[in-house]
Coordinates of C-alpha atoms (C1' of nucleotides) in Angstrom, one line a residue:
Chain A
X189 CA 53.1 -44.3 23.3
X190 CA 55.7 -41.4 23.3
X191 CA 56.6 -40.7 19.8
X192 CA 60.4 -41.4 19.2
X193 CA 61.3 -38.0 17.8
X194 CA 60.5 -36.9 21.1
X195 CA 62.7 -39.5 22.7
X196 CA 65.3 -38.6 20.1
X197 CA 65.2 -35.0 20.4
X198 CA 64.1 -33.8 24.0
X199 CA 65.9 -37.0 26.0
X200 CA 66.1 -35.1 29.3
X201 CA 62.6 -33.7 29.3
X202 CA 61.6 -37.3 28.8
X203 CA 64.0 -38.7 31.7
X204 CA 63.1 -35.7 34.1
X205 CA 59.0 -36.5 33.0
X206 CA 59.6 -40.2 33.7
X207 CA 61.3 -39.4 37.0
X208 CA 58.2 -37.3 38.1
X209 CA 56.0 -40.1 37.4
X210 CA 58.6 -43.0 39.4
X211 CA 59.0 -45.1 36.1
X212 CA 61.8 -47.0 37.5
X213 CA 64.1 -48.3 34.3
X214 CA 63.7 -44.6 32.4
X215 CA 67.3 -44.0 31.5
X216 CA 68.4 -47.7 30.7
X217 CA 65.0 -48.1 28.2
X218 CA 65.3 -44.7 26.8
X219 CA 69.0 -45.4 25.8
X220 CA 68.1 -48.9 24.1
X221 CA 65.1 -47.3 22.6
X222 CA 67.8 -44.1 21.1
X223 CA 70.4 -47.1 20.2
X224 CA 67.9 -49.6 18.3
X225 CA 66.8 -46.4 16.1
X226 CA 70.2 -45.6 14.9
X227 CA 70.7 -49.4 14.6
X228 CA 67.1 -49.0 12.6
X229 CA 67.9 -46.0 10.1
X230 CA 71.2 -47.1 9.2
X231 CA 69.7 -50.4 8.1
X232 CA 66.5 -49.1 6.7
X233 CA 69.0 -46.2 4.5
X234 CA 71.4 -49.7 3.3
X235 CA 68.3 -51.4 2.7
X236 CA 66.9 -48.9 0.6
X237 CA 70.0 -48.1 -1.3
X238 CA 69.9 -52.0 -2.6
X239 CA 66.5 -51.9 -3.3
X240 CA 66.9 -48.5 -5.6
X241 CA 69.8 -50.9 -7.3
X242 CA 68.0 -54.4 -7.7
X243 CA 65.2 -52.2 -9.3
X244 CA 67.6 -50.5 -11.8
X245 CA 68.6 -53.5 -12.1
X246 CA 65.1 -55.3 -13.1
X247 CA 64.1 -52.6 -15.5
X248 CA 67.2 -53.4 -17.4
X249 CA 66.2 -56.6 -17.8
X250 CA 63.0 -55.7 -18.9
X251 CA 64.8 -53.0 -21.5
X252 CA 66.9 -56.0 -22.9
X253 CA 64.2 -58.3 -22.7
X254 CA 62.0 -56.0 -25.1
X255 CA 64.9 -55.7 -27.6
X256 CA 65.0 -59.2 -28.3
X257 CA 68.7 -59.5 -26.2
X258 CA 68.2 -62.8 -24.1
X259 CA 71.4 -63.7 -23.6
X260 CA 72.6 -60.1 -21.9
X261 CA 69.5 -60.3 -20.2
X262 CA 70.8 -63.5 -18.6
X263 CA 73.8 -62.1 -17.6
X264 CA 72.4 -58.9 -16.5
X265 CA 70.0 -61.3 -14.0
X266 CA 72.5 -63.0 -12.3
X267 CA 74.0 -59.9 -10.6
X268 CA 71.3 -59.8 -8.3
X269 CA 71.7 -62.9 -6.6
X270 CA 74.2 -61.7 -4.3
X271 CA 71.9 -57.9 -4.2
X272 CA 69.0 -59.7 -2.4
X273 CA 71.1 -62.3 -0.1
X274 CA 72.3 -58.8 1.5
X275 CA 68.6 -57.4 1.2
X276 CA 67.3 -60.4 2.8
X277 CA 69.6 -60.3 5.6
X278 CA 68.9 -56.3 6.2
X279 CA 65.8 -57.3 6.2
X280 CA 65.6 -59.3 9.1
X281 CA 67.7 -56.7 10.8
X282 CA 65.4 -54.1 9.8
X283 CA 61.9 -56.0 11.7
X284 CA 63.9 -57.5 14.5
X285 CA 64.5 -53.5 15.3
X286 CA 61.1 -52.5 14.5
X287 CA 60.0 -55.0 16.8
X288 CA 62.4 -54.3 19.8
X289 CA 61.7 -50.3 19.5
X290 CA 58.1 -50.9 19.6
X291 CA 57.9 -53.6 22.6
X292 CA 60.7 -51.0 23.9
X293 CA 58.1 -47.6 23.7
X294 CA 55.2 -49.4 24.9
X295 CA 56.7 -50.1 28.6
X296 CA 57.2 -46.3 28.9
X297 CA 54.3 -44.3 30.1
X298 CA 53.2 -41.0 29.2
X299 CA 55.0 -37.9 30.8
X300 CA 53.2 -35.7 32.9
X301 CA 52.0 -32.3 32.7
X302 CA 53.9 -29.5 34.2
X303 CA 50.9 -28.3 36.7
X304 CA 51.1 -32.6 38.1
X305 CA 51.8 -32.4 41.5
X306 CA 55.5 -34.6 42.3
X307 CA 54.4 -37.1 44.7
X308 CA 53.8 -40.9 44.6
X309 CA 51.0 -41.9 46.7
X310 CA 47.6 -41.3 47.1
X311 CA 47.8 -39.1 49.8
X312 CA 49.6 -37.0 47.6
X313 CA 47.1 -35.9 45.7
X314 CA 46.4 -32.4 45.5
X315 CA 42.8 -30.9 46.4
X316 CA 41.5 -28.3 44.0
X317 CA 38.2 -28.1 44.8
X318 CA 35.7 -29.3 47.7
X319 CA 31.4 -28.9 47.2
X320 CA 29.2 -29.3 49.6
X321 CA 28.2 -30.3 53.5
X322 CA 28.7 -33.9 54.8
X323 CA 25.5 -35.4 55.6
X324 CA 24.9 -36.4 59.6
X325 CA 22.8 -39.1 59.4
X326 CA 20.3 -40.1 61.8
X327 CA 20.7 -42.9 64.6
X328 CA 20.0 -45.9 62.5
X329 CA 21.4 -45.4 59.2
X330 CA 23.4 -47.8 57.8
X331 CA 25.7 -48.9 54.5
X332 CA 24.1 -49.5 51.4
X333 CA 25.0 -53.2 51.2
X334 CA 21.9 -53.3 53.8
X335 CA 19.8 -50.5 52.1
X336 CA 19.6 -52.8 49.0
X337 CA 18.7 -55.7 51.1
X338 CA 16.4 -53.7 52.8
X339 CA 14.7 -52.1 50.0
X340 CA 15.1 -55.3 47.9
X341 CA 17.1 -53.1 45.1
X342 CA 20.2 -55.1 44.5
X343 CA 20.5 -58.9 45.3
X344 CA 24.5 -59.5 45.5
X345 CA 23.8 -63.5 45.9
X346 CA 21.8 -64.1 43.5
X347 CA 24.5 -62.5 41.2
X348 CA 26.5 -65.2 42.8
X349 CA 24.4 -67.7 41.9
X350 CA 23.8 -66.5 38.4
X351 CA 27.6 -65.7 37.0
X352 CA 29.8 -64.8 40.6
X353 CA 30.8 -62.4 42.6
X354 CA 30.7 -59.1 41.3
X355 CA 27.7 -59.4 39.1
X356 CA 24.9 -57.9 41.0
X357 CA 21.4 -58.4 40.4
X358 CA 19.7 -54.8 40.2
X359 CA 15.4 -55.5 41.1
X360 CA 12.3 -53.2 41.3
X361 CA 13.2 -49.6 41.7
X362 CA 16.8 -50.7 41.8
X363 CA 16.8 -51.8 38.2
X364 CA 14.5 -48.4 37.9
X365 CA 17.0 -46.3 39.2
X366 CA 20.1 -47.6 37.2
X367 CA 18.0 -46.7 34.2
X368 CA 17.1 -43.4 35.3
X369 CA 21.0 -42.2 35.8
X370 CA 21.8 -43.6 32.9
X371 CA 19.4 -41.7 30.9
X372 CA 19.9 -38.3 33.0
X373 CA 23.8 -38.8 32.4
X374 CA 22.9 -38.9 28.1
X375 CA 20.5 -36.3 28.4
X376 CA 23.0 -33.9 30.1
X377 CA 25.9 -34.9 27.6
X378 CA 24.3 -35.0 24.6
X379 CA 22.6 -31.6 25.7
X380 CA 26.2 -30.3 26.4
X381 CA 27.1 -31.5 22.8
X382 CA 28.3 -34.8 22.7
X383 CA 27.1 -37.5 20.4
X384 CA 25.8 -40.7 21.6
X385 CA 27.5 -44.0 20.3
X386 CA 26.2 -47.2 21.3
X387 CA 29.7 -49.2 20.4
X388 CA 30.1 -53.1 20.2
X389 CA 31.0 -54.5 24.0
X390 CA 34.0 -57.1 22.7
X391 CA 36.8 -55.4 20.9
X392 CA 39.6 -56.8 18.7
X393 CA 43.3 -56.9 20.0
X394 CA 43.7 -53.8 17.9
X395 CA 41.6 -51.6 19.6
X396 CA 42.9 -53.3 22.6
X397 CA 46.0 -51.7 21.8
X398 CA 45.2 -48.2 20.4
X399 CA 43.9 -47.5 23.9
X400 CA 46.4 -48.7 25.7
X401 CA 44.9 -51.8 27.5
X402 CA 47.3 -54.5 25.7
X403 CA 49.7 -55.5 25.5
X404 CA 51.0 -54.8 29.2
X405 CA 47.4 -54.9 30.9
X406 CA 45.5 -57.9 29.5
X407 CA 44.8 -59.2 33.2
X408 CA 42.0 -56.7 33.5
X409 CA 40.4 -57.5 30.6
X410 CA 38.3 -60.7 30.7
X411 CA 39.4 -62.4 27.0
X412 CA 36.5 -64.5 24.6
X413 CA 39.7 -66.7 23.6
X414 CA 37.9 -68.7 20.7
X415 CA 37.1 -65.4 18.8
X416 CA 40.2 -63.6 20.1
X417 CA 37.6 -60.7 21.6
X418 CA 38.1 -58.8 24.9
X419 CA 35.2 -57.3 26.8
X420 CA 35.5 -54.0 27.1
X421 CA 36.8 -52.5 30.7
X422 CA 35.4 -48.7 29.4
X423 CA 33.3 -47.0 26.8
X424 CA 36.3 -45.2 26.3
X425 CA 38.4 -48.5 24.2
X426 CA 35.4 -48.8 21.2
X427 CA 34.9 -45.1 21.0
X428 CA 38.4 -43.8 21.1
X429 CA 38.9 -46.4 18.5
X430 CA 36.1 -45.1 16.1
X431 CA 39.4 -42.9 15.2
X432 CA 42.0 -45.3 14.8
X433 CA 43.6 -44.5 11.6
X434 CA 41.8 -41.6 11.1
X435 CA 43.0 -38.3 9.4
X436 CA 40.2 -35.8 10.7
X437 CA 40.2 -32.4 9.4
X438 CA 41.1 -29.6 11.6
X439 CA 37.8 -28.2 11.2
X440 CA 36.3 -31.0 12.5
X441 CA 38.3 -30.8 16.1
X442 CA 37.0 -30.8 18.9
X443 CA 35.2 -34.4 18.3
X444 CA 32.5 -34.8 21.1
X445 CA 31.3 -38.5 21.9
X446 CA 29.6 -39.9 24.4
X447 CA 28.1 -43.3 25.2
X448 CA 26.7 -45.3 27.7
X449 CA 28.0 -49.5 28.3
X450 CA 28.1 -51.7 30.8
X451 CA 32.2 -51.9 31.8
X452 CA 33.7 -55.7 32.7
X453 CA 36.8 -55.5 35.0
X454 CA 38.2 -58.9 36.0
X455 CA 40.3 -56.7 39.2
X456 CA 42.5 -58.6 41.2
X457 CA 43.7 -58.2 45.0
X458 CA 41.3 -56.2 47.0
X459 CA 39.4 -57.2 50.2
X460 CA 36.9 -56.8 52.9
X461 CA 35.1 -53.1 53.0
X462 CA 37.2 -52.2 49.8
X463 CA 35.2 -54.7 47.5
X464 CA 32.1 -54.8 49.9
X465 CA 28.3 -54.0 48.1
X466 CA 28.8 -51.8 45.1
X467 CA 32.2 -49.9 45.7
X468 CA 34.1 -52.7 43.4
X469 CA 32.3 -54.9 40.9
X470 CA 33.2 -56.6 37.6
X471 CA 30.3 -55.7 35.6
X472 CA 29.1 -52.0 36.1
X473 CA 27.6 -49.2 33.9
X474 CA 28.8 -46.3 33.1
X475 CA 28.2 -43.2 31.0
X476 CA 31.7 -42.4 28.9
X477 CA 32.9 -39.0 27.6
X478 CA 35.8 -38.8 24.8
X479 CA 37.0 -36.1 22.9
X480 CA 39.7 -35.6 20.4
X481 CA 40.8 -32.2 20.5
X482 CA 43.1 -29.8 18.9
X483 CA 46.9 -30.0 20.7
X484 CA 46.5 -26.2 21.5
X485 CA 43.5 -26.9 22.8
X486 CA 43.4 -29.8 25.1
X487 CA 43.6 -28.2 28.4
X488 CA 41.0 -25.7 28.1
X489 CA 39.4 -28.8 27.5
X490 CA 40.3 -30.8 30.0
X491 CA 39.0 -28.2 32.4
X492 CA 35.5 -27.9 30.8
X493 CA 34.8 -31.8 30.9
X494 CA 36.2 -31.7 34.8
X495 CA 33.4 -28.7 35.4
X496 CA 30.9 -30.5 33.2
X497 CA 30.9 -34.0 35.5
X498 CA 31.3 -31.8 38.7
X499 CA 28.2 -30.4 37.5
X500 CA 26.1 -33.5 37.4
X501 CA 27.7 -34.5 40.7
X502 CA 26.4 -30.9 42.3
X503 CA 23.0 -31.5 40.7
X504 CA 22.7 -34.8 42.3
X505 CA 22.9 -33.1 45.5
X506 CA 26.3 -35.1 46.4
X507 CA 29.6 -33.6 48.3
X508 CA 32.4 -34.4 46.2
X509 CA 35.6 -33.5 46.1
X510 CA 37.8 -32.9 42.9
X511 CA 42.1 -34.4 43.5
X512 CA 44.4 -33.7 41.0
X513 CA 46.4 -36.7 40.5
X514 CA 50.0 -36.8 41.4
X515 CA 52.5 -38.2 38.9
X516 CA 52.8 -41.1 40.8
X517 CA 49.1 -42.2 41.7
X518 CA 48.5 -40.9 37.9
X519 CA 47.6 -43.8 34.8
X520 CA 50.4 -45.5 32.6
X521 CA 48.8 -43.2 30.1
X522 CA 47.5 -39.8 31.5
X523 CA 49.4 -36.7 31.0
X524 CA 46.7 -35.0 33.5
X525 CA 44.0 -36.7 35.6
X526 CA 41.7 -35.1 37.9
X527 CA 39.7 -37.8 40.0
X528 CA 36.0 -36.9 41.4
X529 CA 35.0 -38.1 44.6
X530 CA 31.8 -38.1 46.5
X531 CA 31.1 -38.2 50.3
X532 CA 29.8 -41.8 51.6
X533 CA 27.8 -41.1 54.4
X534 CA 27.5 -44.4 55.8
X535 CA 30.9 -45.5 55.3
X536 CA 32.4 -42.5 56.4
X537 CA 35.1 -42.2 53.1
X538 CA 35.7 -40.6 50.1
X539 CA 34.2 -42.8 47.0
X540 CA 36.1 -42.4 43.5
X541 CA 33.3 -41.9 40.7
X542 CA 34.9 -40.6 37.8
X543 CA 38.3 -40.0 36.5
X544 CA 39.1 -37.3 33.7
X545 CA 42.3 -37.3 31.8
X546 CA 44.2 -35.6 28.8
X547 CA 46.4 -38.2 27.4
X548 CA 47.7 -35.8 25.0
X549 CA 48.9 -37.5 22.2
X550 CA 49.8 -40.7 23.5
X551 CA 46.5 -42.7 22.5
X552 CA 46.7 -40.9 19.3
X553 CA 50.1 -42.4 18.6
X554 CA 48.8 -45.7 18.9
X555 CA 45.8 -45.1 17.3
X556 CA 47.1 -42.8 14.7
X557 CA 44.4 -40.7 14.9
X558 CA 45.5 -37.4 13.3
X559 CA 44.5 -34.1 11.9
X560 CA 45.1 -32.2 8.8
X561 CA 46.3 -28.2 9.7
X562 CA 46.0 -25.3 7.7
X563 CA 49.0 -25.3 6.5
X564 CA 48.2 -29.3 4.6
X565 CA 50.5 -31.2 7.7
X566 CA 48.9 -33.8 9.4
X567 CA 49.9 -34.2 12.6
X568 CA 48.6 -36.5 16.1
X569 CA 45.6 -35.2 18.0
X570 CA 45.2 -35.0 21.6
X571 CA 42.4 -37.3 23.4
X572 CA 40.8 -37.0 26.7
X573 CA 37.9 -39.2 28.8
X574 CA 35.9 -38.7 31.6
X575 CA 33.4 -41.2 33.3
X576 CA 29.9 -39.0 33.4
X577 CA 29.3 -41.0 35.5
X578 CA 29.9 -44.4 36.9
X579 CA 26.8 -45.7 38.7
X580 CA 27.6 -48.1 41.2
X581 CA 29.4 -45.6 43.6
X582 CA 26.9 -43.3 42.9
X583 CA 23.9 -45.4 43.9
X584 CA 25.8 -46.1 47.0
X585 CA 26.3 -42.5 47.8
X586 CA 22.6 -41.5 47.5
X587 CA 21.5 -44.5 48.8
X588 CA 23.7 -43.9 51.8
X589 CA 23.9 -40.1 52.0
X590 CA 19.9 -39.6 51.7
X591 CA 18.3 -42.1 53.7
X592 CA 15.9 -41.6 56.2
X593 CA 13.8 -43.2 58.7
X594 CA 10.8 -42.9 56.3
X595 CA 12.9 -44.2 52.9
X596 CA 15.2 -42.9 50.7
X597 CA 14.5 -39.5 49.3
X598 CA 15.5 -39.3 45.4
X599 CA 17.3 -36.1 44.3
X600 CA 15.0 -33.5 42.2
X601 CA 16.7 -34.3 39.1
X602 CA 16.4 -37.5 38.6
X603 CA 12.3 -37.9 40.0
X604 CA 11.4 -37.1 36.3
X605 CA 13.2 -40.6 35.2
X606 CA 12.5 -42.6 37.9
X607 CA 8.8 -41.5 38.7
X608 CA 9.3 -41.9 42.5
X609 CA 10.5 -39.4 44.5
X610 CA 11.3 -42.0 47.7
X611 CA 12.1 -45.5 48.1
X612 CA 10.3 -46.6 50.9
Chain B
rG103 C1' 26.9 -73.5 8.5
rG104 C1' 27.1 -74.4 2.6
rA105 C1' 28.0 -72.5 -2.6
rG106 C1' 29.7 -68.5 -5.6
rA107 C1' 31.8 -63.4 -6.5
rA108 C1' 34.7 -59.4 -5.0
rA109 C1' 38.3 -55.9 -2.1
rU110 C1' 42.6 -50.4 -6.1
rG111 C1' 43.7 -43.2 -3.6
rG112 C1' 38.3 -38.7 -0.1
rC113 C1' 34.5 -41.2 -3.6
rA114 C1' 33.4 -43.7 -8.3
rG115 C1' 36.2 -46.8 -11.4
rA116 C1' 40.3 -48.7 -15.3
rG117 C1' 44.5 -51.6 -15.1
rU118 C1' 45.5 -59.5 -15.4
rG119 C1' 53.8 -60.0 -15.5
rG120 C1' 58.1 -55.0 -17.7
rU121 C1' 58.4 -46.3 -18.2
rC122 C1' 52.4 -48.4 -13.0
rU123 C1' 56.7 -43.2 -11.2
rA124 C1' 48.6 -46.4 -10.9
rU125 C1' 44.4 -44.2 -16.8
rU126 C1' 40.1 -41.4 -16.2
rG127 C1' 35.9 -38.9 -13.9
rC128 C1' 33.9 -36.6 -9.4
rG129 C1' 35.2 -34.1 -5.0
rG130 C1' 39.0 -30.9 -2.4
rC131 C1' 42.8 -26.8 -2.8
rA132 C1' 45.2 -22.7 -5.6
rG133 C1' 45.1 -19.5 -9.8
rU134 C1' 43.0 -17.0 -14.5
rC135 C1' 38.4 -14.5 -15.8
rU136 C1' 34.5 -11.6 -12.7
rU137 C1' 32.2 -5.8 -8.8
rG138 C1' 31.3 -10.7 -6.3
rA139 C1' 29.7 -15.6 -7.3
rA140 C1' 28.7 -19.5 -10.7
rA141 C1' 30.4 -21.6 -15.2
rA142 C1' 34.7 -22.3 -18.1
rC143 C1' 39.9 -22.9 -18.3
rU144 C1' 44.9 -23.9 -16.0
rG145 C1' 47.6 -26.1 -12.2
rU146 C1' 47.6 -29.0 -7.9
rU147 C1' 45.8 -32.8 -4.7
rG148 C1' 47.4 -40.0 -0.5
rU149 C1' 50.3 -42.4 3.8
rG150 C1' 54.8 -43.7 6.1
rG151 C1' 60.2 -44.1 6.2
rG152 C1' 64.6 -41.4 4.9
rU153 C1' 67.7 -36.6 3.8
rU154 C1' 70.0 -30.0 6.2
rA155 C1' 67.5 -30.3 1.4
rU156 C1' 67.3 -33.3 -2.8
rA157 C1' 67.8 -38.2 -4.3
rC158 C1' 65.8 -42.6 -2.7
rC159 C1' 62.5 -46.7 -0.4
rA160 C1' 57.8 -48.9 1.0
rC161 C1' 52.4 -49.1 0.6
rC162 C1' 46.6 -51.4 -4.7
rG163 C1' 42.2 -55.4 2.3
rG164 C1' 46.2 -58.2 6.1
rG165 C1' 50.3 -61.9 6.0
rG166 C1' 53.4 -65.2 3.2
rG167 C1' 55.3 -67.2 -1.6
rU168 C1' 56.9 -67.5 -7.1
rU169 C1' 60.0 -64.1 -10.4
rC170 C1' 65.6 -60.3 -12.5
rG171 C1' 60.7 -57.7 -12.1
rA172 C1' 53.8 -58.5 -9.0
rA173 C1' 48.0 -54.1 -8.3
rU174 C1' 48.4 -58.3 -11.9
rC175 C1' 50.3 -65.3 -10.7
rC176 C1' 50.1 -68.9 -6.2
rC177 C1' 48.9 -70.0 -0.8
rU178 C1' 46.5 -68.2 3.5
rC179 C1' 43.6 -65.0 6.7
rU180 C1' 40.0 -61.1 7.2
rU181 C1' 36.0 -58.4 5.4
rU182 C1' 31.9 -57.3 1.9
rC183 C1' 28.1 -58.8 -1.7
rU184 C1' 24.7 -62.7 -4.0
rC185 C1' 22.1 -67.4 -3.3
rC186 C1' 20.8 -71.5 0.2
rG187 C1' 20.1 -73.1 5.4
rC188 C1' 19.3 -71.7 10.5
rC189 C1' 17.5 -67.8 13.6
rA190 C1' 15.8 -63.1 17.9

RNA sequence: GGAGAAAUGGCAGAGUGGUCUAUUGCGGCAGUCUUGAAAACUGUUGUGGGUUAUACCACCGGGGGUUCGAAUCCCUCUUUCUCCGCCA
């Protein structure tokens, strides 16, 4: 959520911002949003201004009261009848505005960094970096949706059976190898200085909301309607909201947490190769980083975490490529994303694995998660996330990009957790 | 699931209808003293709205109500604690 000062004070920076990122009402919601806060102050400085009266008014009642004068107490009380009719009335005027600027700011989405490329699709991402050789792979190789049959490692139908599609069931060295990224994902972040949270996997509306997922996004979200709980789509919702109304000190920025969960994304509208085997699912794990940094400091960060995750990918032997985002393939809430993606071998495409963004402060306004500066102001911190890593994409690029007509070969780094070295 | 008790500032903990503009202690910050530190003493110390700045307004778990006036009384929700039941 942008913070309204902002709105108030830097209008065109906002509109040109908005432009860049092809929100399509900007001008006519920032102008309701400027108008309903006028209408806001000018009620909230009239409501006040009665208030400051009926309560002169009350302690002279109390006054008189004490000094044994009923009768002008009487008197005295009836003057405020009319005082909190107008009051009432303010009142009213006063939430209904509250209500429409806030249902107002949530519909605009963050603005986007200077260094965000302009464009609007996909293919208008920019490439800032490329790693590694694509794999030629031998005569008979072939997508991993077979390998796991194959290998018996991941039995799509019987997810089916169990819950539906997108549940897979992971067997034998498959359930083995899940494990072992999932540990050498914690290992590396918690070696790199991140803490490891293991957070609840239903959140409340609130968090729901401090992260950015409700209101306008409650589709992907599947919803425990008798307790009011949603499953959580990220690690990022519960441990971004570990700071929701939170006044941190400035000594204690940056905040470094990771966790792994299993994610549960209900996705709608794909098809065919898109959703086939492991490239779309709607329960995955996945290995979440999230900091809350220092304003000043956020893009230095943003760069470390984005070198961090290409490291894991580079030690997993996989070619990836890293896209900055342009402002109009970026999130509703990003500021600056840069996506990872790794070379399928079998399928012959790019696969997304991990997405790292700076949101600046536009969590933190939700979440009012804040810091407390030398100088005794508090003021809203900047968050950022990165997947390190998401598995399923992943497992489908080793699966696919290292298989050979004598198994699959495991990378070095990982034969220590999964105590093979080949699936065969 | 049943019965009872409770929720107050960073923490502890007073306050049960009228200067509460929330007592006090601890902690934090600043100062005095000191070569420096500790101790002692003095001052200061929440969040949000609003103003050029003051004034001013709101907030005692959340929401609603009674009253001229609510931390205090009433309703309701949430959470915590104690006891009982069930349970991996």
């Amino acid at each position: 959520m942008l913070q309204l000062n902002t709105i108030r004070e830097h209008k065109d920076e906002v509109l040109k911002g908005l432009a860049k990122k092809h929100f399509a009402k900007a001008e006519e919601i920032i102008n309701k949003i400027i108008e309903a806060d006028a209408t806001r102050r000018q009620a909230q400085k009239d409501s006040d201004n009665l208030k400051s009266e009926a309560n002169t008014i009350s302690k002279q009642v109390g006054e008189l009261m004490k000094a044994g004068k009923k009768e002008e107490a009487e008197v005295v009380k009836t003057k405020t009848a009319e005082l909190k009719e107008k009051e009432k009335q303010l009142g009213e005027l006063l939430a209904e505005k509250e209500k429409e600027i806030q249902d107002l700011l949530c519909l605009v989405p963050n603005l986007p960094n200077e260094k965000v490329p302009a464009g609007k699709t996909p293919e208008e991402n920019e490439t800032v970096y490329k790693h590694g050789e694509i794999p030629t792979l031998h005569a008979a190789a072939v997508p991993h949706w077979d390998l796991t049959t194959k290998y018996d490692l991941i039995d799509f139908e019987l997810g089916v059976k169990i819950t539906g599609a997108g549940f897979p069931v992971y067997k034998g060295k498959g359930a083995k190898l899940q494990r072992a990224l999932i540990n050498f994902f914690l290992d590396r972040a918690t070696a790199k200085g991140y803490r490891e949270i293991m957070p609840p996997l239903m959140v409340n509306e609130a968090s729901g909301f401090g992260t950015g997922q409700l209101p306008d996004k409650e589709g992907q979200m599947y919803h425990a309607t008798i307790d009011g709980f949603y499953l959580i789509p990220t690690a990022e919702v519960p441990i971004t909201n570990i700071y929701r109304d939170v006044i941190l000190k400035e000594s204690e920025l940056p905040v470094k947490n990771c966790g792994y969960t299993p994610c549960f994304r209900r996705e709608a509208g794909s098809y065919g190769k898109d959703v086939r085997g492991l490239n779309r699912l709607h329960q995955f794990d996945k290995v979440e980083i999230v900091q809350i940094a220092h304003p000043e400091k956020s893009y230095e960060i943003l760069e470390e975490m984005k070198e961090y995750v290409a490291g894991l990918l580079q030690d997993l032997e996989l070619p990836y490529r890293i896209l900055r985002l342009c402002g109009g393939d970026m999130s509703f809430a990003s500021a600056m994303t840069y996506d990872m993606e790794v070379w399928s071998a079998a399928q012959q495409r790019w696969l997304e694995v991990s997405s790292v963004s700076n949101f600046e402060a536009f969590q933190s306004n939700r979440l009012k998660c804040r810091f407390k500066g030398a100088d005794g102001k508090t003021q809203l911190a900047h968050t950022l996330n990165g997947s390190a890593l998401a598995l399923p994409r992943i497992v489908a690029a080793l699966l696919e990009n290292n298989q050979t007509p004598e198994g699959i070969k495991i990378p070095k780094v990982l034969v220590p957790y999964t105590g093979f070295d080949i699936i065969n």
